[in-house]
CSV table of C-alpha atoms in Angstrom, one decimal:
chain,number,residue,atom,x,y,z
N,1,UNK,CA,6.4,-12.0,63.5
N,2,UNK,CA,9.3,-9.4,63.6
N,3,UNK,CA,13.2,-10.6,64.4
N,4,UNK,CA,13.8,-9.5,67.8
N,5,UNK,CA,17.3,-9.8,69.8
N,6,UNK,CA,17.1,-8.7,73.8
N,7,UNK,CA,18.0,-9.7,77.3
N,8,UNK,CA,15.1,-9.2,79.2
N,9,UNK,CA,15.8,-8.0,82.9
N,10,UNK,CA,14.7,-11.3,84.5
N,11,UNK,CA,17.5,-13.3,82.3
N,12,UNK,CA,21.3,-14.0,83.2
N,13,UNK,CA,23.7,-11.9,82.0
N,14,UNK,CA,25.3,-12.8,78.7
N,15,UNK,CA,21.9,-14.5,77.4
N,16,UNK,CA,20.3,-12.9,74.4
N,17,UNK,CA,17.0,-14.5,72.9
N,18,UNK,CA,15.9,-13.8,69.2
N,19,UNK,CA,12.9,-14.7,67.1
N,20,UNK,CA,13.7,-15.5,63.6
N,21,UNK,CA,15.9,-17.6,61.3
N,22,UNK,CA,17.9,-21.0,61.9
N,23,UNK,CA,20.9,-20.7,64.1
N,24,UNK,CA,24.5,-21.7,62.2
N,25,UNK,CA,24.3,-25.7,62.0
N,26,UNK,CA,27.9,-25.8,63.9
N,27,UNK,CA,26.4,-24.2,66.7
N,28,UNK,CA,23.1,-26.3,66.4
N,29,UNK,CA,24.8,-29.4,66.5
N,30,UNK,CA,26.6,-28.3,69.4
N,31,UNK,CA,23.7,-27.6,71.6
N,32,UNK,CA,22.3,-30.7,70.8
N,33,UNK,CA,25.5,-32.5,71.9
N,34,UNK,CA,25.4,-30.8,75.1
N,35,UNK,CA,21.3,-30.5,75.4
N,36,UNK,CA,18.9,-31.9,78.4
N,37,UNK,CA,17.4,-35.2,77.3
N,38,UNK,CA,18.1,-34.4,73.5
N,39,UNK,CA,15.6,-35.6,71.0
N,40,UNK,CA,16.2,-35.3,67.1
N,41,UNK,CA,13.0,-34.0,66.2
N,42,UNK,CA,14.8,-30.5,66.1
N,43,UNK,CA,18.0,-31.2,64.9
N,44,UNK,CA,19.6,-29.7,62.4
N,45,UNK,CA,19.3,-32.7,60.2
N,46,UNK,CA,15.8,-33.4,60.5
N,47,UNK,CA,15.0,-29.8,59.6
N,48,UNK,CA,17.7,-30.0,56.8
N,49,UNK,CA,15.6,-33.0,55.5
N,50,UNK,CA,12.3,-31.5,55.7
N,51,UNK,CA,13.7,-28.7,53.7
N,52,UNK,CA,15.1,-30.8,51.4
N,53,UNK,CA,11.8,-32.6,50.6
N,54,UNK,CA,9.9,-29.4,50.2
N,55,UNK,CA,8.0,-30.0,53.3
N,56,UNK,CA,9.2,-26.8,55.6
N,57,UNK,CA,6.4,-24.6,56.2
N,58,UNK,CA,6.0,-21.1,55.4
N,59,UNK,CA,7.0,-18.9,57.9
N,60,UNK,CA,9.0,-21.2,60.4
N,61,UNK,CA,11.1,-19.1,63.0
N,62,UNK,CA,13.1,-20.2,65.7
N,63,UNK,CA,13.0,-18.9,69.6
N,64,UNK,CA,16.7,-19.2,69.7
N,65,UNK,CA,18.8,-18.4,73.3
N,66,UNK,CA,22.5,-17.7,72.8
N,67,UNK,CA,25.3,-17.0,75.3
N,68,UNK,CA,28.0,-15.1,73.0
N,69,UNK,CA,28.5,-17.2,70.1
N,70,UNK,CA,26.8,-20.5,71.7
N,71,UNK,CA,23.5,-21.6,71.0
N,72,UNK,CA,22.0,-23.0,74.1
N,73,UNK,CA,18.2,-23.3,73.7
N,74,UNK,CA,16.0,-23.6,70.5
N,75,UNK,CA,12.6,-23.8,69.5
N,76,UNK,CA,11.7,-24.1,65.8
N,77,UNK,CA,7.7,-22.8,65.3
N,78,UNK,CA,5.1,-21.3,63.0
N,79,UNK,CA,2.0,-19.0,63.5
N,80,UNK,CA,-1.2,-21.0,61.9
N,81,UNK,CA,-4.8,-20.2,62.1
N,82,UNK,CA,-6.9,-22.5,64.4
N,83,UNK,CA,-10.1,-23.6,65.8
N,84,UNK,CA,-8.6,-22.7,69.4
N,85,UNK,CA,-8.0,-19.0,68.6
N,86,UNK,CA,-11.8,-19.4,66.6
N,87,UNK,CA,-9.7,-19.1,63.7
N,88,UNK,CA,-7.2,-17.0,64.8
N,89,UNK,CA,-3.5,-17.5,64.6
N,90,UNK,CA,-1.9,-19.4,67.6
N,91,UNK,CA,1.6,-20.7,67.8
N,92,UNK,CA,2.5,-24.2,67.6
N,93,UNK,CA,5.8,-25.8,67.7
N,94,UNK,CA,7.4,-27.6,64.1
N,95,UNK,CA,5.1,-30.5,63.3
N,96,UNK,CA,5.2,-32.6,60.7
N,97,UNK,CA,3.8,-36.6,60.2
N,98,UNK,CA,7.3,-37.7,61.5
N,99,UNK,CA,7.8,-35.1,64.4
N,100,UNK,CA,6.7,-37.3,67.7
N,101,UNK,CA,8.1,-34.6,69.9
N,102,UNK,CA,8.0,-30.7,70.4
N,103,UNK,CA,10.8,-30.7,73.3
N,104,UNK,CA,12.8,-27.2,73.1
N,105,UNK,CA,16.2,-28.1,72.7
N,106,UNK,CA,17.9,-26.8,76.0
N,107,UNK,CA,21.3,-27.0,77.2
N,108,UNK,CA,22.0,-28.8,80.4
N,109,UNK,CA,23.9,-28.2,83.5
N,110,UNK,CA,24.0,-25.2,85.9
N,111,UNK,CA,23.2,-22.6,84.2
N,112,UNK,CA,19.8,-24.3,82.4
N,113,UNK,CA,17.5,-22.7,84.9
N,114,UNK,CA,18.4,-19.1,83.6
N,115,UNK,CA,18.3,-20.5,79.9
N,116,UNK,CA,14.6,-22.1,80.2
N,117,UNK,CA,13.5,-18.3,81.7
N,118,UNK,CA,15.2,-16.6,78.5
N,119,UNK,CA,13.2,-19.1,76.3
N,120,UNK,CA,10.0,-18.5,78.0
N,121,UNK,CA,10.4,-14.7,77.5
N,122,UNK,CA,11.2,-15.3,73.9
N,123,UNK,CA,7.6,-17.7,73.8
N,124,UNK,CA,5.8,-14.8,75.2
N,125,UNK,CA,7.0,-12.0,72.1
N,126,UNK,CA,3.9,-11.0,70.3
N,127,UNK,CA,1.6,-12.0,73.0
N,128,UNK,CA,0.1,-15.4,71.2
N,129,UNK,CA,-1.0,-18.2,72.6
N,130,UNK,CA,0.6,-21.5,72.1
N,131,UNK,CA,-1.0,-25.0,71.2
N,132,UNK,CA,1.6,-27.3,71.7
N,133,UNK,CA,1.1,-31.0,71.1
N,134,UNK,CA,3.4,-33.9,71.7
N,135,UNK,CA,5.0,-32.4,74.7
N,136,UNK,CA,7.2,-35.0,77.2
N,137,UNK,CA,6.2,-33.1,80.2
N,138,UNK,CA,8.5,-35.0,82.3
N,139,UNK,CA,11.1,-35.4,80.1
N,140,UNK,CA,14.4,-33.2,80.1
N,141,UNK,CA,14.1,-28.9,80.5
N,142,UNK,CA,10.2,-29.3,79.9
N,143,UNK,CA,9.4,-29.4,83.5
N,144,UNK,CA,11.5,-26.3,84.1
N,145,UNK,CA,10.0,-24.2,80.9
N,146,UNK,CA,6.3,-24.6,82.6
N,147,UNK,CA,7.4,-24.4,86.1
N,148,UNK,CA,8.8,-20.7,84.5
N,149,UNK,CA,5.6,-20.0,82.5
N,150,UNK,CA,3.6,-20.4,85.5
N,151,UNK,CA,6.1,-18.1,87.9
N,152,UNK,CA,6.0,-15.3,84.7
N,153,UNK,CA,1.9,-15.5,84.8
N,154,UNK,CA,1.3,-17.8,82.1
N,155,UNK,CA,-1.8,-20.1,82.0
N,156,UNK,CA,-1.1,-23.4,81.5
N,157,UNK,CA,-3.6,-26.3,80.5
N,158,UNK,CA,-3.8,-30.1,79.1
N,159,UNK,CA,-5.6,-30.8,76.4
N,160,UNK,CA,-4.9,-34.6,76.6
N,161,UNK,CA,-2.0,-36.7,77.4
N,162,UNK,CA,-0.9,-40.4,77.2
N,163,UNK,CA,1.7,-42.6,78.4
N,164,UNK,CA,4.5,-43.5,75.8
N,165,UNK,CA,6.5,-46.7,76.0
N,166,UNK,CA,10.1,-45.9,76.4
N,167,UNK,CA,12.8,-48.8,77.2
N,168,UNK,CA,16.1,-47.9,79.8
N,169,UNK,CA,18.9,-50.5,78.7
N,170,UNK,CA,19.3,-52.7,82.1
N,171,UNK,CA,23.0,-54.8,82.7
N,172,UNK,CA,22.0,-57.4,80.3
N,173,UNK,CA,18.6,-58.7,78.6
N,174,UNK,CA,18.5,-61.1,81.2
N,175,UNK,CA,18.1,-58.6,83.6
N,176,UNK,CA,15.6,-56.7,81.2
N,177,UNK,CA,13.1,-59.9,81.4
N,178,UNK,CA,13.8,-60.3,84.8
N,179,UNK,CA,10.5,-59.3,86.5
N,180,UNK,CA,9.1,-58.3,83.6
N,181,UNK,CA,5.2,-57.6,83.9
N,182,UNK,CA,4.4,-59.1,80.7
N,183,UNK,CA,6.0,-62.3,80.5
N,184,UNK,CA,3.4,-64.0,78.6
N,185,UNK,CA,4.1,-61.5,75.6
N,186,UNK,CA,7.7,-62.7,75.3
N,187,UNK,CA,6.4,-66.7,75.3
N,188,UNK,CA,3.9,-65.5,72.8
N,189,UNK,CA,6.7,-64.2,70.6
N,190,UNK,CA,8.9,-67.1,71.0
N,191,UNK,CA,6.0,-69.1,69.8
N,192,UNK,CA,5.6,-66.9,67.2
N,193,UNK,CA,8.7,-66.9,65.9
N,194,UNK,CA,9.1,-71.1,66.1
N,195,UNK,CA,5.9,-71.0,63.5
N,196,UNK,CA,7.9,-68.2,61.4
N,197,UNK,CA,11.0,-70.7,61.2
N,198,UNK,CA,9.0,-73.4,59.9
N,199,UNK,CA,8.3,-71.7,56.5
N,200,UNK,CA,12.2,-70.8,56.1
N,201,UNK,CA,14.8,-69.1,58.2
N,202,UNK,CA,14.8,-66.4,59.9
N,203,UNK,CA,17.3,-63.9,60.9
N,204,UNK,CA,17.8,-60.1,62.0
N,205,UNK,CA,20.5,-57.9,60.3
N,206,UNK,CA,21.1,-54.1,61.0
N,207,UNK,CA,22.9,-51.0,59.1
N,208,UNK,CA,24.2,-47.7,59.7
N,209,UNK,CA,25.6,-46.5,56.7
N,210,UNK,CA,26.6,-47.2,52.9
N,211,UNK,CA,24.5,-49.5,50.5
N,212,UNK,CA,23.5,-51.4,53.5
N,213,UNK,CA,21.4,-48.8,54.8
N,214,UNK,CA,20.1,-47.3,51.6
N,215,UNK,CA,18.9,-50.7,51.1
N,216,UNK,CA,16.9,-51.1,53.7
N,217,UNK,CA,15.4,-47.8,53.9
N,218,UNK,CA,14.2,-48.7,50.5
N,219,UNK,CA,13.4,-52.1,51.7
N,220,UNK,CA,11.2,-50.0,53.9
N,221,UNK,CA,9.2,-47.6,52.0
N,222,UNK,CA,8.3,-51.0,49.2
N,223,UNK,CA,6.8,-52.6,52.6
N,224,UNK,CA,4.9,-49.6,53.6
N,225,UNK,CA,3.4,-49.2,50.6
N,226,UNK,CA,2.4,-53.0,49.7
N,227,UNK,CA,0.3,-52.8,53.2
N,228,UNK,CA,-2.7,-51.0,54.0
N,229,UNK,CA,-1.1,-47.7,53.9
N,230,UNK,CA,-0.2,-48.0,50.2
N,231,UNK,CA,-3.8,-49.1,49.3
N,232,UNK,CA,-5.1,-46.1,51.8
N,233,UNK,CA,-2.6,-43.7,49.8
N,234,UNK,CA,-0.9,-43.0,52.8
N,235,UNK,CA,2.2,-45.3,52.6
N,236,UNK,CA,5.9,-42.4,52.6
N,237,UNK,CA,6.4,-44.0,49.0
N,238,UNK,CA,2.8,-43.0,47.6
N,239,UNK,CA,3.7,-39.1,47.8
N,240,UNK,CA,6.7,-37.9,46.3
N,241,UNK,CA,7.6,-35.6,48.7
N,242,UNK,CA,7.2,-37.8,51.6
N,243,UNK,CA,9.5,-40.3,50.0
N,244,UNK,CA,12.1,-37.9,49.3
N,245,UNK,CA,11.9,-37.3,53.2
N,246,UNK,CA,12.3,-40.7,54.0
N,247,UNK,CA,15.5,-40.7,52.0
N,248,UNK,CA,17.0,-37.7,53.3
N,249,UNK,CA,15.9,-38.3,56.7
N,250,UNK,CA,17.2,-42.0,56.9
N,251,UNK,CA,20.5,-40.7,55.1
N,252,UNK,CA,24.0,-41.2,56.4
N,253,UNK,CA,25.5,-37.6,56.9
N,254,UNK,CA,27.9,-36.1,59.2
N,255,UNK,CA,26.9,-34.5,62.6
N,256,UNK,CA,25.4,-35.9,66.1
N,257,UNK,CA,22.2,-37.6,64.7
N,258,UNK,CA,23.0,-41.4,63.6
N,259,UNK,CA,20.6,-43.4,61.2
N,260,UNK,CA,19.9,-47.1,62.5
N,261,UNK,CA,17.8,-49.6,60.2
N,262,UNK,CA,16.9,-52.8,61.6
N,263,UNK,CA,15.2,-55.8,59.6
N,264,UNK,CA,13.7,-59.1,59.9
N,265,UNK,CA,14.2,-61.7,56.9
N,266,UNK,CA,12.8,-64.9,56.2
N,267,UNK,CA,15.2,-66.7,53.4
N,268,UNK,CA,17.2,-63.5,53.2
N,269,UNK,CA,14.1,-61.3,52.4
N,270,UNK,CA,13.2,-58.2,54.5
N,271,UNK,CA,9.8,-59.0,56.2
N,272,UNK,CA,9.9,-55.9,59.0
N,273,UNK,CA,12.1,-53.1,59.0
N,274,UNK,CA,12.8,-50.4,61.5
N,275,UNK,CA,14.0,-46.9,60.7
N,276,UNK,CA,15.5,-45.0,64.0
N,277,UNK,CA,17.4,-41.8,64.4
N,278,UNK,CA,20.3,-42.4,67.1
N,279,UNK,CA,21.6,-39.6,69.4
N,280,UNK,CA,22.4,-38.3,72.9
N,281,UNK,CA,22.2,-41.7,74.0
N,282,UNK,CA,18.5,-42.5,72.6
N,283,UNK,CA,17.4,-44.5,69.5
N,284,UNK,CA,14.2,-43.0,68.5
N,285,UNK,CA,12.6,-45.9,66.6
N,286,UNK,CA,10.5,-43.5,64.1
N,287,UNK,CA,8.8,-45.8,61.4
N,288,UNK,CA,8.3,-49.6,61.0
N,289,UNK,CA,6.8,-51.5,58.3
N,290,UNK,CA,6.3,-55.4,58.0
N,291,UNK,CA,5.0,-57.9,55.3
N,292,UNK,CA,1.1,-58.1,56.1
N,293,UNK,CA,0.9,-61.5,54.5
N,294,UNK,CA,2.8,-62.8,57.5
N,295,UNK,CA,0.5,-61.1,60.3
N,296,UNK,CA,-0.1,-63.9,62.1
N,297,UNK,CA,3.6,-64.8,62.6
N,298,UNK,CA,3.7,-60.8,64.3
N,299,UNK,CA,6.9,-59.9,62.4
N,300,UNK,CA,6.9,-56.0,63.1
N,301,UNK,CA,6.8,-57.2,66.9
N,302,UNK,CA,9.3,-60.2,66.6
N,303,UNK,CA,11.8,-57.5,65.2
N,304,UNK,CA,10.9,-55.2,67.8
N,305,UNK,CA,12.2,-57.9,70.6
N,306,UNK,CA,15.1,-58.1,68.5
N,307,UNK,CA,16.2,-54.6,68.7
N,308,UNK,CA,15.8,-54.6,72.3
N,309,UNK,CA,17.8,-57.8,72.6
N,310,UNK,CA,20.4,-55.8,70.2
N,311,UNK,CA,20.2,-52.5,72.2
N,312,UNK,CA,21.3,-54.7,75.0
N,313,UNK,CA,24.2,-56.5,73.2
N,314,UNK,CA,25.7,-54.2,71.4
N,315,UNK,CA,24.6,-51.2,73.5
N,316,UNK,CA,24.2,-48.9,70.6
N,317,UNK,CA,22.2,-46.8,72.9
N,318,UNK,CA,20.9,-46.1,76.6
N,319,UNK,CA,17.2,-45.8,75.7
N,320,UNK,CA,14.7,-46.9,73.1
N,321,UNK,CA,12.0,-44.4,72.6
N,322,UNK,CA,9.1,-45.8,71.0
N,323,UNK,CA,7.9,-42.7,69.4
N,324,UNK,CA,4.4,-43.8,69.3
N,325,UNK,CA,1.2,-42.6,70.1
N,326,UNK,CA,-1.5,-44.1,72.6
N,327,UNK,CA,-2.6,-47.4,72.3
N,328,UNK,CA,0.5,-48.9,71.0
N,329,UNK,CA,1.4,-52.2,70.9
N,330,UNK,CA,4.9,-51.4,72.3
N,331,UNK,CA,3.4,-50.9,75.6
N,332,UNK,CA,3.6,-55.0,76.2
N,333,UNK,CA,7.4,-55.1,75.5
N,334,UNK,CA,8.6,-51.8,77.1
N,335,UNK,CA,9.0,-51.6,80.8
N,336,UNK,CA,9.2,-47.7,81.4
N,337,UNK,CA,6.8,-44.7,80.2
N,338,UNK,CA,7.1,-41.0,79.6
N,339,UNK,CA,3.7,-38.9,79.8
N,340,UNK,CA,3.3,-37.0,76.6
N,341,UNK,CA,0.7,-34.4,76.5
N,342,UNK,CA,-0.9,-31.3,74.4
N,343,UNK,CA,-1.1,-28.4,76.5
N,344,UNK,CA,-1.9,-24.6,75.5
N,345,UNK,CA,-0.3,-22.1,77.2
N,346,UNK,CA,-1.3,-18.6,77.1
N,347,UNK,CA,1.3,-15.4,77.7
N,348,UNK,CA,0.5,-12.9,80.2
N,349,UNK,CA,-1.7,-10.4,78.4
N,350,UNK,CA,-5.0,-10.2,76.5
N,351,UNK,CA,-7.2,-13.1,77.2
N,352,UNK,CA,-9.8,-12.6,75.3
N,353,UNK,CA,-10.3,-15.9,74.6
N,354,UNK,CA,-9.9,-18.1,78.1
N,355,UNK,CA,-7.9,-20.6,78.8
N,356,UNK,CA,-10.9,-23.1,79.6
N,357,UNK,CA,-12.3,-22.2,76.2
N,358,UNK,CA,-9.6,-22.9,74.4
N,359,UNK,CA,-9.4,-26.3,76.2
N,360,UNK,CA,-13.0,-27.1,75.4
N,361,UNK,CA,-12.4,-26.1,71.8
N,362,UNK,CA,-9.1,-28.5,71.4
N,363,UNK,CA,-11.1,-31.4,73.1
N,364,UNK,CA,-14.1,-31.2,70.9
N,365,UNK,CA,-11.7,-31.3,67.7
N,366,UNK,CA,-10.2,-34.3,69.1
N,367,UNK,CA,-13.8,-36.0,70.1
N,368,UNK,CA,-14.9,-34.7,66.2
N,369,UNK,CA,-11.8,-36.3,64.7
N,370,UNK,CA,-12.2,-39.7,66.5
N,371,UNK,CA,-15.6,-39.7,65.5
N,372,UNK,CA,-14.5,-39.5,61.6
N,373,UNK,CA,-12.0,-42.3,61.9
N,374,UNK,CA,-14.5,-44.6,63.2
N,375,UNK,CA,-17.0,-43.8,60.6
N,376,UNK,CA,-14.5,-44.8,58.0
N,377,UNK,CA,-13.6,-47.7,60.0
N,378,UNK,CA,-17.1,-49.1,59.4
N,379,UNK,CA,-17.3,-48.2,55.6
């Protein structure tokens, strides 16, 4: 896809669209700081961490909307061969094992509608079909983007969707617990915490920088490798590139994205560690590992409950994003949900392969992968 700069007639004066390299880091950081419902996955920090670990795909490009020297919208994407194109290339937002949301970053404010329309015009470049997983369809500028697509003649359909647990901070922790629909879960966790305290001294700690943060990142990698993921070879520490990604991603660096690590300790030894990216008022809880020898005490869930408490007591974020897939245990802890969907979107033009057929192919692929996973579990 060639680099392109233009201002379609439908876009507001002063906006330009380009498809090409990443924007200037300072303008990129400024966009995140002023974006509608920003998530960290498409920030300069996260993309740079993937680049440092050698995990950026070849041909990564950015659809960028600018107003003068300011970056007002951004979406990284690749072209890849895909079943939904019968082996032909389709466009897909940047995805990696640690990317759990794929919404574009779009500036908030009165010009958002015009910026979104310009962004959609950029997505049309090349006339490619888009396969778009992990899209939070109710958040930020995404409803505007989907509406703009349909208004411009796109065909949009949903492959699958699920409800992701999220938490909006209340006035205090008691207010969060009041009327909680899963009070029995918290009663069960209190019971497990008492049993764990019979073994030794239980405490919770957190870090946002310095050697304490680096130490907890190392503890996370060790705990994950010790468990079933290590036995299966899928723990981050089992692969040099993924180990490098974890250490770069959860490292204290300048910019609008902060790092937070929380741990539950038993006699000073970490038995559960959670790693999060914090920015735009939201803590995205990307990774958690726990000591599987203590599984019956649910140390991972005990830590998650402590993070909820700490969020209310210290106000380190307005919202918690569980960053989970369907069927997460956090559904019993968090009270709110946000819809996350996989969509297929076809721009106006050649429809040699219909939306309905592409949706069927995507669903068939999901069913085949699920069947393969079930078969592996039975072995």
